[in-house]
Every structure is written in structure tokens, then in C-alpha cells.
Coordinates of C-alpha atoms (C1' of nucleotides) in Angstrom, one line a residue:
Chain A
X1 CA 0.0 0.0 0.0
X2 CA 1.4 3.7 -1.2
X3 CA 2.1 5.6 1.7
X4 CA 1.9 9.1 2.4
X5 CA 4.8 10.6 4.7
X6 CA 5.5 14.2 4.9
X7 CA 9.1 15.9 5.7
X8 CA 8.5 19.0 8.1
X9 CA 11.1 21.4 8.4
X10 CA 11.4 25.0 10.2
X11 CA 12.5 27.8 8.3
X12 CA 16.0 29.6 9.3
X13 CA 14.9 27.8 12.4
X14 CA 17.2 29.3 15.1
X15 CA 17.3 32.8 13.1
X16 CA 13.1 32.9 13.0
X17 CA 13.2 31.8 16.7
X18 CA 15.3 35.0 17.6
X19 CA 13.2 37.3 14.9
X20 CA 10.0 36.3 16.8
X21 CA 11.1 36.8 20.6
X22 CA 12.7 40.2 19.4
X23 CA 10.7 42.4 17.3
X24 CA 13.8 44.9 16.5
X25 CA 15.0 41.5 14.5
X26 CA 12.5 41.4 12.7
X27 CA 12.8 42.0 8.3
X28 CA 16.3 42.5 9.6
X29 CA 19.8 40.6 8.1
X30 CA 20.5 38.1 11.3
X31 CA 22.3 35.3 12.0
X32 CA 22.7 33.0 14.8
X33 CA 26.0 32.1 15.8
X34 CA 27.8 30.4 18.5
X35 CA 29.4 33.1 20.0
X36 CA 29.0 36.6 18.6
X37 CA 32.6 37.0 17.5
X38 CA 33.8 37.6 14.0
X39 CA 35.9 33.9 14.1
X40 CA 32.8 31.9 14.5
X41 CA 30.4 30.8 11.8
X42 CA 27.3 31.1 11.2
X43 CA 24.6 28.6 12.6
X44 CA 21.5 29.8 11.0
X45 CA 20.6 33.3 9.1
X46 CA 17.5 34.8 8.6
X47 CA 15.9 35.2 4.9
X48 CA 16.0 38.6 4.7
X49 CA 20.7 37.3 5.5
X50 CA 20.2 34.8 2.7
X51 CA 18.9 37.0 0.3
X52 CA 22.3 38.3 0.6
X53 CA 23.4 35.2 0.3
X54 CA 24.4 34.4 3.7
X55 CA 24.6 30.8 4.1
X56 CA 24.6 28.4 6.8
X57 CA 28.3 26.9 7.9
X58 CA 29.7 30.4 6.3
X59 CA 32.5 32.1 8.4
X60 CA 30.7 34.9 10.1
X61 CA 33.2 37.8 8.6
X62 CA 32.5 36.1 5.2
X63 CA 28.9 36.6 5.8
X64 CA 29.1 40.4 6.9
X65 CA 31.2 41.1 3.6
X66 CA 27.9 40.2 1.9
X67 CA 25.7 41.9 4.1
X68 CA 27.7 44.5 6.0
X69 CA 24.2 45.6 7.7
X70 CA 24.4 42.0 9.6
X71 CA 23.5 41.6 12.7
X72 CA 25.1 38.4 14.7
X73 CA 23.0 36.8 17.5
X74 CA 24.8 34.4 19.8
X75 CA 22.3 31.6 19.9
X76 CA 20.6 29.9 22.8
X77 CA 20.2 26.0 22.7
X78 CA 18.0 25.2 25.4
X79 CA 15.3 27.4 24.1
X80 CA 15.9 26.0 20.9
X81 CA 15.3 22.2 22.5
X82 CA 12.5 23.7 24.5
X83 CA 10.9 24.6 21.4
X84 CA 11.7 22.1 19.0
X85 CA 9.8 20.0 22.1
X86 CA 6.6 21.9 21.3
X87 CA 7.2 21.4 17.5
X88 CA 7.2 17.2 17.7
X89 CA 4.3 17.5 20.0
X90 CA 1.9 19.4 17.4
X91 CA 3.2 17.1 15.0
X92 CA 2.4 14.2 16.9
X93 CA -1.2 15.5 17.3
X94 CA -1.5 14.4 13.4
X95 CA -0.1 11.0 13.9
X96 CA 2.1 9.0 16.2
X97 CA 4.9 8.1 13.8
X98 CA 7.2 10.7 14.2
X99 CA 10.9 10.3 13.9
X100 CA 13.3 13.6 14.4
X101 CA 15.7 14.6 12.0
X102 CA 17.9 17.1 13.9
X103 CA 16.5 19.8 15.4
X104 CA 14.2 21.1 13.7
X105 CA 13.3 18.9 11.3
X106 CA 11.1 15.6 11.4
X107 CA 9.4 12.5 9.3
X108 CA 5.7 12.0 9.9
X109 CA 3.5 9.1 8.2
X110 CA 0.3 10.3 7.7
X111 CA -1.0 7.7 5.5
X112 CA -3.4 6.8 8.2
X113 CA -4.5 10.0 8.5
X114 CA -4.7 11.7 5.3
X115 CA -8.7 10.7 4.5
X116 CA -10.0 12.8 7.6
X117 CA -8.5 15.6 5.5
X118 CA -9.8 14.6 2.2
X119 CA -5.8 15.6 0.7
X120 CA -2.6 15.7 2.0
X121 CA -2.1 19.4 1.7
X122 CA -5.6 20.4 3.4
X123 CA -4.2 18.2 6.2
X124 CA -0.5 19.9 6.0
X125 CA -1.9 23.6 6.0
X126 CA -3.9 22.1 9.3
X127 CA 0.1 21.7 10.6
X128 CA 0.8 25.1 9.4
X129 CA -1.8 26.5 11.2
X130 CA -1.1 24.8 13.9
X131 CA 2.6 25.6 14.1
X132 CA 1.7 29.5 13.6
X133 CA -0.6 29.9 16.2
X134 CA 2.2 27.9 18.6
X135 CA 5.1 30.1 17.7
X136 CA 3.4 33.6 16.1
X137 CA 4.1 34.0 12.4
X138 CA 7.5 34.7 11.7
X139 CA 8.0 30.8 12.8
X140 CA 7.2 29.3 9.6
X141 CA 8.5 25.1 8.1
X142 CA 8.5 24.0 4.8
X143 CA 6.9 20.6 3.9
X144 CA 7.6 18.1 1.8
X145 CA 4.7 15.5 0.6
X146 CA 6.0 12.1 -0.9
X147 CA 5.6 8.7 -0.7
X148 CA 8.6 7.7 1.0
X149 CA 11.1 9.8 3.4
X150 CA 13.6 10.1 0.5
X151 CA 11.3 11.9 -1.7
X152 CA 9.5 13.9 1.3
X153 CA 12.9 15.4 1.9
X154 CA 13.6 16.2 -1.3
X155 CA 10.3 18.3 -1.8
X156 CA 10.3 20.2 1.3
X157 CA 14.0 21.3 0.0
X158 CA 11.7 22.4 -3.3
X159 CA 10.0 25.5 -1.8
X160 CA 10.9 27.4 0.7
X161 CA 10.2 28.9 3.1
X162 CA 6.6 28.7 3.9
X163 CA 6.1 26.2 0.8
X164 CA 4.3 22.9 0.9
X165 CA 5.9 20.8 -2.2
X166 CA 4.2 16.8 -3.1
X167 CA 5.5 15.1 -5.5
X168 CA 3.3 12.5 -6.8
X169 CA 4.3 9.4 -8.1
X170 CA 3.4 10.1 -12.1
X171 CA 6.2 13.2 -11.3
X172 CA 9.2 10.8 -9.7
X173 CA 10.8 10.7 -12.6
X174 CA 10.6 14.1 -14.0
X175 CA 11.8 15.6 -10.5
X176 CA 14.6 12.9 -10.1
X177 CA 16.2 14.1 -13.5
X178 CA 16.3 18.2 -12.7
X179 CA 18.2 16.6 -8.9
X180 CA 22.0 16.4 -8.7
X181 CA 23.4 13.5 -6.9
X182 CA 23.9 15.1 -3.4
X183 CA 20.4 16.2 -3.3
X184 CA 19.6 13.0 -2.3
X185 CA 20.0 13.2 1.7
X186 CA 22.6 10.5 2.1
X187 CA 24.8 11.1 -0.6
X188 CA 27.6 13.4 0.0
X189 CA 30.7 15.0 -1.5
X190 CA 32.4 11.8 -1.2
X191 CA 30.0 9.5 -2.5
X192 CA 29.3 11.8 -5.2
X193 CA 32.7 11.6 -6.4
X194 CA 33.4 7.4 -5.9
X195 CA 30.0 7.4 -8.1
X196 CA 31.5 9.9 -10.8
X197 CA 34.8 8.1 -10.9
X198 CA 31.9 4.7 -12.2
X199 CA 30.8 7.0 -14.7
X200 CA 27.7 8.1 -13.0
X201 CA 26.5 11.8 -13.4
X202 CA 23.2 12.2 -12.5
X203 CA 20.1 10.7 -10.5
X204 CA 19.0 8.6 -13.1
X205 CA 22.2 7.4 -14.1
X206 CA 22.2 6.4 -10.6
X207 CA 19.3 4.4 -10.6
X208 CA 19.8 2.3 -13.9
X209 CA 23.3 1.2 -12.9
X210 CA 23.9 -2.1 -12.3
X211 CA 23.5 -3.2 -8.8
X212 CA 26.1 -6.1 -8.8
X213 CA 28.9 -3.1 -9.6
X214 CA 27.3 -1.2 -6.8
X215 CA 28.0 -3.4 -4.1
X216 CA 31.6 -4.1 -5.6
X217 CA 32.1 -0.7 -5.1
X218 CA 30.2 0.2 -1.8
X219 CA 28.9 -3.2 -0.2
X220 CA 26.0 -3.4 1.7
X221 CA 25.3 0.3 0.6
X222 CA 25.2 -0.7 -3.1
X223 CA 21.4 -1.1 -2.8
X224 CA 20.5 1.5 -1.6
X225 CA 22.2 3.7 -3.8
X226 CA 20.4 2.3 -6.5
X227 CA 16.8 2.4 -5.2
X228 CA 17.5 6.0 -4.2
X229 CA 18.6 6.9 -8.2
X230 CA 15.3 5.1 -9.1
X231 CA 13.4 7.2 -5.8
X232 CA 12.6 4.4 -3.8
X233 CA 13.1 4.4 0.1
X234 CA 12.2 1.2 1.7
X235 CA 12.8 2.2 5.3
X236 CA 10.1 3.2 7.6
X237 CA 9.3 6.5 9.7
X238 CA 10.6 5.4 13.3
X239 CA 9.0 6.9 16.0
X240 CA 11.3 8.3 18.7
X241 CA 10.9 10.9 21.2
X242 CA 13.7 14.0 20.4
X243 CA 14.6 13.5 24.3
X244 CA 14.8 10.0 23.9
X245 CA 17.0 9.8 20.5
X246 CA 20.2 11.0 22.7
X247 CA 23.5 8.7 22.1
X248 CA 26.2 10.8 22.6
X249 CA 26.9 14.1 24.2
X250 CA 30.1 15.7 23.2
X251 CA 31.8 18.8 22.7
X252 CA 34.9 20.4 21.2
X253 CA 36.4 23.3 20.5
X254 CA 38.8 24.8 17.8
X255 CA 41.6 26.1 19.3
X256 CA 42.9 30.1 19.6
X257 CA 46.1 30.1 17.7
X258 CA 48.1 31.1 21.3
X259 CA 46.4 27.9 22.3
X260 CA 48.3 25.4 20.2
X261 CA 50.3 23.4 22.0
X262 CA 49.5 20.2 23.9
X263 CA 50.3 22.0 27.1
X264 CA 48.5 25.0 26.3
X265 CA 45.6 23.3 25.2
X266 CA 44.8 21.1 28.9
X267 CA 43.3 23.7 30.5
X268 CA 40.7 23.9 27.7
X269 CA 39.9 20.1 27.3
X270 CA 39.2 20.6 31.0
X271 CA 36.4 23.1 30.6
X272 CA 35.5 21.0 28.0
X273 CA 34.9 18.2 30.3
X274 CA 33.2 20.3 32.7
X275 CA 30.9 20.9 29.8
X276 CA 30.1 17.3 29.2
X277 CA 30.1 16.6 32.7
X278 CA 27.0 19.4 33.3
X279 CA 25.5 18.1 30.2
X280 CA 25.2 14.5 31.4
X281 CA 24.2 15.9 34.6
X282 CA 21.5 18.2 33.5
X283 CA 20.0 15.0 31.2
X284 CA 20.6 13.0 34.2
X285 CA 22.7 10.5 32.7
X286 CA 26.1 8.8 33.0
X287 CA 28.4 7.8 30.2
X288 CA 30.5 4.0 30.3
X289 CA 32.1 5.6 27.0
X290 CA 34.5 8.2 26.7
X291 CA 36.4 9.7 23.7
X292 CA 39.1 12.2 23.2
X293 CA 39.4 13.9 19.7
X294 CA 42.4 15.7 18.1
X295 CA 43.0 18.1 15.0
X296 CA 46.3 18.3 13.7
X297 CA 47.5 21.1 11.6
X298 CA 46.8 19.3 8.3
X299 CA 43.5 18.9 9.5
X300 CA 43.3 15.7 9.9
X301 CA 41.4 14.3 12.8
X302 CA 42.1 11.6 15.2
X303 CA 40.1 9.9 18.2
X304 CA 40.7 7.4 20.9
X305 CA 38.1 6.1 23.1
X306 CA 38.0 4.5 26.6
X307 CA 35.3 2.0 28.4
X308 CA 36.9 2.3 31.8
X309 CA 34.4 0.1 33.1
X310 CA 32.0 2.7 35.2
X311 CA 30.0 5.2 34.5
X312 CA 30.4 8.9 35.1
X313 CA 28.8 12.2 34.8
X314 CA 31.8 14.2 37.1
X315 CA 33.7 16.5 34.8
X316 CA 37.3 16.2 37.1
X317 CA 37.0 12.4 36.4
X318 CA 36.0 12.7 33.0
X319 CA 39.6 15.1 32.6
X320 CA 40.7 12.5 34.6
X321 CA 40.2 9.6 31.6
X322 CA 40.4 12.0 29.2
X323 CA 44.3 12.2 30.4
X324 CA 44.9 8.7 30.2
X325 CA 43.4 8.5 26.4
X326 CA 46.1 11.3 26.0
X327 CA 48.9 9.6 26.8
X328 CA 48.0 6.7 24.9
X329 CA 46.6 8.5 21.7
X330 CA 49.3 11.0 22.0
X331 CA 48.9 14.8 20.8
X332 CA 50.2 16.4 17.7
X333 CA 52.4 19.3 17.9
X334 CA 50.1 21.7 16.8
X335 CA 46.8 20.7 17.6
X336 CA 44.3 22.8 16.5
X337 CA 41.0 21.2 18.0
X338 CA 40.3 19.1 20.8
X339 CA 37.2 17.8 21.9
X340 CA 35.5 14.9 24.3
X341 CA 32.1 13.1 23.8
X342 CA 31.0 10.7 26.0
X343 CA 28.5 7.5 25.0
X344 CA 27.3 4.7 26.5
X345 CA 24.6 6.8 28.0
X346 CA 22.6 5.0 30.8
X347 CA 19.9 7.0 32.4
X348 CA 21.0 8.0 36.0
X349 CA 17.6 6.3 37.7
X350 CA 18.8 2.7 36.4
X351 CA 21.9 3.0 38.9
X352 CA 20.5 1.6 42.2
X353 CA 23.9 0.5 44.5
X354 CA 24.4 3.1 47.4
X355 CA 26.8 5.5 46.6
X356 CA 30.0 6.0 49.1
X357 CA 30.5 8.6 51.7
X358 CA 33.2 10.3 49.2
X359 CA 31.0 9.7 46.0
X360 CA 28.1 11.3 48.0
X361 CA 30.0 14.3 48.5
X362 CA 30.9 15.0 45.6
X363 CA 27.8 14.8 43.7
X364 CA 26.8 17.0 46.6
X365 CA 29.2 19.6 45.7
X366 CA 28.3 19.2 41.6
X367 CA 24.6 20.0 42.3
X368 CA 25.3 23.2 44.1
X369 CA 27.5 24.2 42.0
X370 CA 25.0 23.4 39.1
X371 CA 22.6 25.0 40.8
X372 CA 24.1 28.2 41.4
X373 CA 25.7 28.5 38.2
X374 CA 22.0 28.3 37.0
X375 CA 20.8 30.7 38.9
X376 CA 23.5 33.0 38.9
X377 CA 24.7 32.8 35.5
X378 CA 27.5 30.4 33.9
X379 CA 30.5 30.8 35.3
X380 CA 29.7 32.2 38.8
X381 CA 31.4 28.9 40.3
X382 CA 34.0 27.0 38.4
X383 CA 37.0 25.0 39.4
X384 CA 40.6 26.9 40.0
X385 CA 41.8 24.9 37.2
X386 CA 39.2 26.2 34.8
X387 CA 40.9 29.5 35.1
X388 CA 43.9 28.2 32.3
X389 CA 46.9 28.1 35.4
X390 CA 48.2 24.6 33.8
X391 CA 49.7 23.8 37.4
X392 CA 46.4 23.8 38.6
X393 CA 44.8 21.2 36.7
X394 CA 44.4 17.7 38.0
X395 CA 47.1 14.8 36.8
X396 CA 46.3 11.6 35.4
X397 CA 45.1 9.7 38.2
X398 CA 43.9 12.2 40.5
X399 CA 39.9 11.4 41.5
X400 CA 40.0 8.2 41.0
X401 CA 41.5 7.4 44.7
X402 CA 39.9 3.8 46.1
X403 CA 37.3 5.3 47.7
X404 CA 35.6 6.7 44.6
X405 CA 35.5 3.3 42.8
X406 CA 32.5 1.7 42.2
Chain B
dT1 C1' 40.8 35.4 5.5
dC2 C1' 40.7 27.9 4.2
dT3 C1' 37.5 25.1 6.7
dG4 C1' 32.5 25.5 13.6
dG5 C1' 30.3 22.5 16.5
dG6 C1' 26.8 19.3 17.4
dG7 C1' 25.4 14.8 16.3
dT8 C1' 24.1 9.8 13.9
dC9 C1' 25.0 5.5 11.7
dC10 C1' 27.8 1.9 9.6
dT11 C1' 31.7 -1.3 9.0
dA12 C1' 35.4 -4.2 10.2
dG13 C1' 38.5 -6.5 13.1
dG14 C1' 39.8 -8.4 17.6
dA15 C1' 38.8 -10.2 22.2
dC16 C1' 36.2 -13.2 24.7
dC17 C1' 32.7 -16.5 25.9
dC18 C1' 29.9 -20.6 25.1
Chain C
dT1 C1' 44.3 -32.2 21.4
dC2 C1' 42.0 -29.9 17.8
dT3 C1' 38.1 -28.0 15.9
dG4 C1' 33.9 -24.7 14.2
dG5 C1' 30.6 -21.2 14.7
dG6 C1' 27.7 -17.7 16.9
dG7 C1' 26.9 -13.8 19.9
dT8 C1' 28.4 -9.6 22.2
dC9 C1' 31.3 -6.0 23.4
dC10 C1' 34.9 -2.8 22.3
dT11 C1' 37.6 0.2 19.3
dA12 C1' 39.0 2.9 15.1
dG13 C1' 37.7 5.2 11.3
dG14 C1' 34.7 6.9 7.6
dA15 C1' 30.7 9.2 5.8
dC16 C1' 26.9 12.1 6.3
dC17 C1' 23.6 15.4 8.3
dC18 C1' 22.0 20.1 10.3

DNA sequence: TCTGGGGTCCTAGGACCC
DNA sequence: TCTGGGGTCCTAGGACCC
């Protein structure tokens, strides 16, 4: 049976969210960055930015070259989350089979649904109503209508913003032949060019090669490849909670050029493990996995991980482990990045042994100091070492006396 | 004026256990 | 003593996405 699934995605998401909390944004150049410096890049820009040709990913002083009227906007996950929260649940309202794509972004299969609307798109400018009476109009997504997630994507790329794009079955063909090959979510740069160097130029192209050179070339992957040149996606919408979905948590940071040297650069992967640390915290969960992550100078990146056989959420033990992949993995002379990401995640509830005098303490000490730094603003408390004096940091080893052993 | 920062999924090999 | 095969966990690395 044909199915009906519709991609739903949020226009200059982050950018629109900023526009609508702060009327002086609004029909304004702005784009939402990580920090508001001029080294940074930018994370999302509004339409009026793109018409300038502001693009997502683009260095922010590239982007105020093109639009020197630009205003930056450091951006603010947890609203963001918050939001994106209230998004998935109007979606859900329309039917249980959501499944996330990123933040702003998600599958839903309608096929269910779509005869209490009489046609798809009376039942997707329902959403749109919907979404605009949530959020106030200057949050607007862009839908896609297809038969498969594949094609759903595709469309909702077709018109934007504010668009609602179907493509219907009698069009596949026609629409697959104006696509390049990395307009099909899942192919990238790479991809693109290992199927160029086969001789294969386009979307069709794509889908009338044969199959057995496919999978000599790409395996299991072969398949796919091929249905997606013809337009055909198999795989199903999964539903899953955006809370739910989390695997990793991780965070990294490109490093000031003063900053490049492996000593220099400690003090930082300590605040970065802080980071994680109140991350895991604030989701309540602990991590079995960690991994350290390096950039040389050519770019090139390199990662180690570490199962150290229990489970964490304390950012000084998590520097702690992060030390001891160091002196395994090694660093390069210059790096030029360095980040941690913890996995394994287990939900903090599913811990039930009693926790040690020592361990209790701590955590003790990590909640206030959470709790404060929430209520006073990041950074009110920190640890000595966080302030960048190298001798202050903790060695490899240090935490982990017997006592704080599982 | 090279190239941020947050993620996901997949594969393949080795260790270990039954 | 030698043998096979399956399952699971861990790690490294690649590719892709927003």
C-alpha cells in the first residue's frame, strides 16, 4: 500500500526563533551564531541574510562582507530544544509516527491520517496553522509531501520557506532528473565523487546502474544507492521521542592560535569536560564511553576512546580519563582542535547501589555548584583549574582514589 | 581570510565466551 | 588435542547530516 509521509522542516529555524522573541530582528539581516565573534560561523541566518546570500556553515566575517548591515546573534540552545519539544508535540497530534531529523526537522507518516483531511495538503496547512498559532508568524517550516522519506525530503528542499511541495508518483521521474546527486540526503561530496569516478552523473544514471557493480564498489550500501537513483526508500518512519534519541553528548572546541600546544591546550579540554560533565548531569545520565578527539594542523582528525568500566557524569573524572586516552593517543604538535564526547549513555535512575561517603559528597558539591551557576549565570562557580593556570589542573590519576571506585 | 560545532549510523576486526 | 561457529562488546575510522 502507497504511503503518504510528509518531511516538516522550520525555516532559518534558530534565526526565525530570535526574529519572533525580538521584534527589532525582525525583516532584519541576522544570523545566529555560536558566539558573537567575527571567528565563529554562522549557525542559522534569517531570509532577509540569505537574500544576501548568507549561508549556513559560512565564516561569520565572510557573511558580513555580503551583508555588511548584519546583525550576529549568539544563539541559545536550550530554548531552541524547548521549542523544538513543542514542535514534535503538534506534529504528533496528526499522527504517532514521528521520527526527528535534527532539530528542527522531522518525518511523519500520515498515510493513516490523510482521509480525515480529504488531501494531504488540506491536512499539512492544518500543521501550518497549527505551528503558527504555537510560535506567532515569523516561525514558519517548509513541507515536503511524498511517498517515502527520501522523496518527502527532497520536496520540502523544493519550496521554501513557507512552501508545501508533493511530489506525486506520475512526477518521480521528471523531478529525479532536474536533482544532482547530493540532493539526495545520504549522498555526500564523497559518494558523489566514488560514483562519478563509475561514470555516474546524474540521478537517473544512478538508478539504472547495475547493482552487482554497486556493491563491488560500496557493499552493503550498493542497494540503496540504486533504489534512491530510481526514488525508492524502503525504510520506515521510526518513531522516537527527540529526548529519547540522545546517544552521545560531546563537545569540542577549535583552538585560539596562542592555544596550540598540547600543554596550552589542557586547560581547555578541562572546561570542555566540565561541559560534558553538566551536560550529562542536567539530562541526568552517565556515560561508560569516553572519547578524546584531536586536529592536527593538516587537518586531519584523530580519536581514541576509553570504556573504563564505570560510569560517570563528574567533569574532574571525566579530565581524569580524558588524560589517560592522551597519553596513549598521543597529541600532535600543533593541535588545532580538541574535543571529548561521552556515550554509552545509561539514564541515572537505572543506577540503584548506594553511593559512598566520598561519591556522595561529591555529587553533593556538583549539584550546588549546578545549581548556582544556573541561577546566577555560567561561570559564577568553576573549578581553580578552569581559570587556564596549567599547574592547577588535576594529573592523570587524580579522582579516582579507592574510595571513589565503584 | 581555508574550513565550527553538534550529532548519527555503519563497517570491520579483535577479544572473549559458550 | 584440535576444531567450528555464533553472539556480544569494544575500538578505530569513515561518511553524512544540520
Amino acid at each position: 500500500m502507497s504511503r503518504t509521509i510528509l518531511h516538516v522542516d522550520m525555516d532559518s529555524y534558530f534565526a526565525s526563533v530570535e526574529q519572533q522573541a525580538n521584534p527589532n530582528l525582525r525583516g532584519k539581516p541576522v544570523v545566529v551564531t555560536g558566539k558573537p565573534t567575527i571567528k565563529s560561523v554562522v549557525a542559522a541566518a534569517s531570509r532577509e541574510a540569505k537574500k544576501c546570500g548568507v549561508e549556513s556553515a559560512m565564516a561569520t566575517w565572510k557573511a558580513r562582507r555580503k551583508c555588511p548591515d548584519l546583525i550576529l546573534v549568539p544563539g541559545d540552545p536550550d530554548r531552541y530544544e524547548w521549542l523544538t519539544n513543542n514542535f514534535f508535540d503538534i506534529l504528533r497530534t496528526y499522527s504517532p509516527k514521528l521520527e526527528p531529523f535534527g532539530v528542527d526537522e522531522a518525518f511523519l507518516d500520515v498515510t493513516a491520517r490523510v482521509r480525515d483531511y480529504r488531501s494531504p495538503v488540506n491536512l499539512v496547512k492544518r500543521i501550518k496553522e497549527d505551528v503558527e498559532e504555537e510560535f506567532g508568524n515569523w516561525i514558519t517550516c517548509s513541507v515536503g509531501i511524498a511517498r517515502n522519506k527520501l522523496l518527502a525530503k527532497l520536496a520540502s528542499d523544493m519550496e521554501k520557506p513557507d512552501g508545501v511541495t508533493r511530489i506525486r508518483d506520475d512526477d518521480v521521474s521528471d523531478v529525479l532528473k532536474e536533482m544532482s546527486l547530493t540532493d539526495l540526503c545520504g549522498i555526500g561530496s564523497r559518494t558523489e565523487k566514488r560514483l562519478n569516478r563509475l561514470g555516474i552523473n546524474s540521478v537517473p544514471e544512478l538508478g539504472d546502474f547495475s547493482e552487482k557493480e554497486l556493491k563491488e564498489e560500496f557493499g552493503i550500501d550498493g542497494a540503496r544507492l540504486k533504489l534512491m537513483g530510481q526514488g525508492k526508500d524502503p525504510s520506515p518512519v521510526l518513531p522516537a521521542s527527540y529526548e529519547e534519541e540522545v546517544k552521545s553528548v560531546g563537545n569540542s572546541l577549535t583552538l585560539p592560535e596562542y592555544k596550540r600546544t598540547s600543554r596550552k591546550a589542557l586547560p581547555v579540554l578541562f572546561k570542555l569536560a566540565q561541559k560534558v560533565g553538566y551536560r550529562l548531569r542536567k539530562k541526568e545520565l552517565m556515560a561508560g564511553t569516553l572519547k578524546l578527539m584531536v586536529r592536527d594542523g593538516e587537518f586531519n582528525v584523530e580519536g581514541k576512546q576509553l570504556t573504563p568500566g564505570r560510569y560517570v557524569d563528574d567533569g574532574n573524572l571525566i579530565y581524569s580519563f580524558a588524560l589517560e586516552i592522551k597519553e596513549e593517543l598521543g597529541f600532535p604538535a600543533t593541535p588545532t582542535m580538541v574535543g571529548i564526547r561521552a556515550s554509552k549513555l545509561r539514564s541515572k535512575g537505572s543506577f540503584s547501589q548506594p553511593l559512598l561517603p566520598d561519591r556522595r559528597k561529591r555529587e553533593e558539591l556538583l549539584r550546588v555548584m549546578d545549581e548556582v551557576n544556573e541561577e546566577y549565570g555560567k561561570g559564577t562557580l568553576y573549578f581553580a583549574a578552569q581559570t587556564g593556570a596549567e599547574d592547577l589542573l588535576p594529573s592523570v590519576g587524580e579522582f579516582k582514589r579507592p574510595g571513589d571506585l565503584n
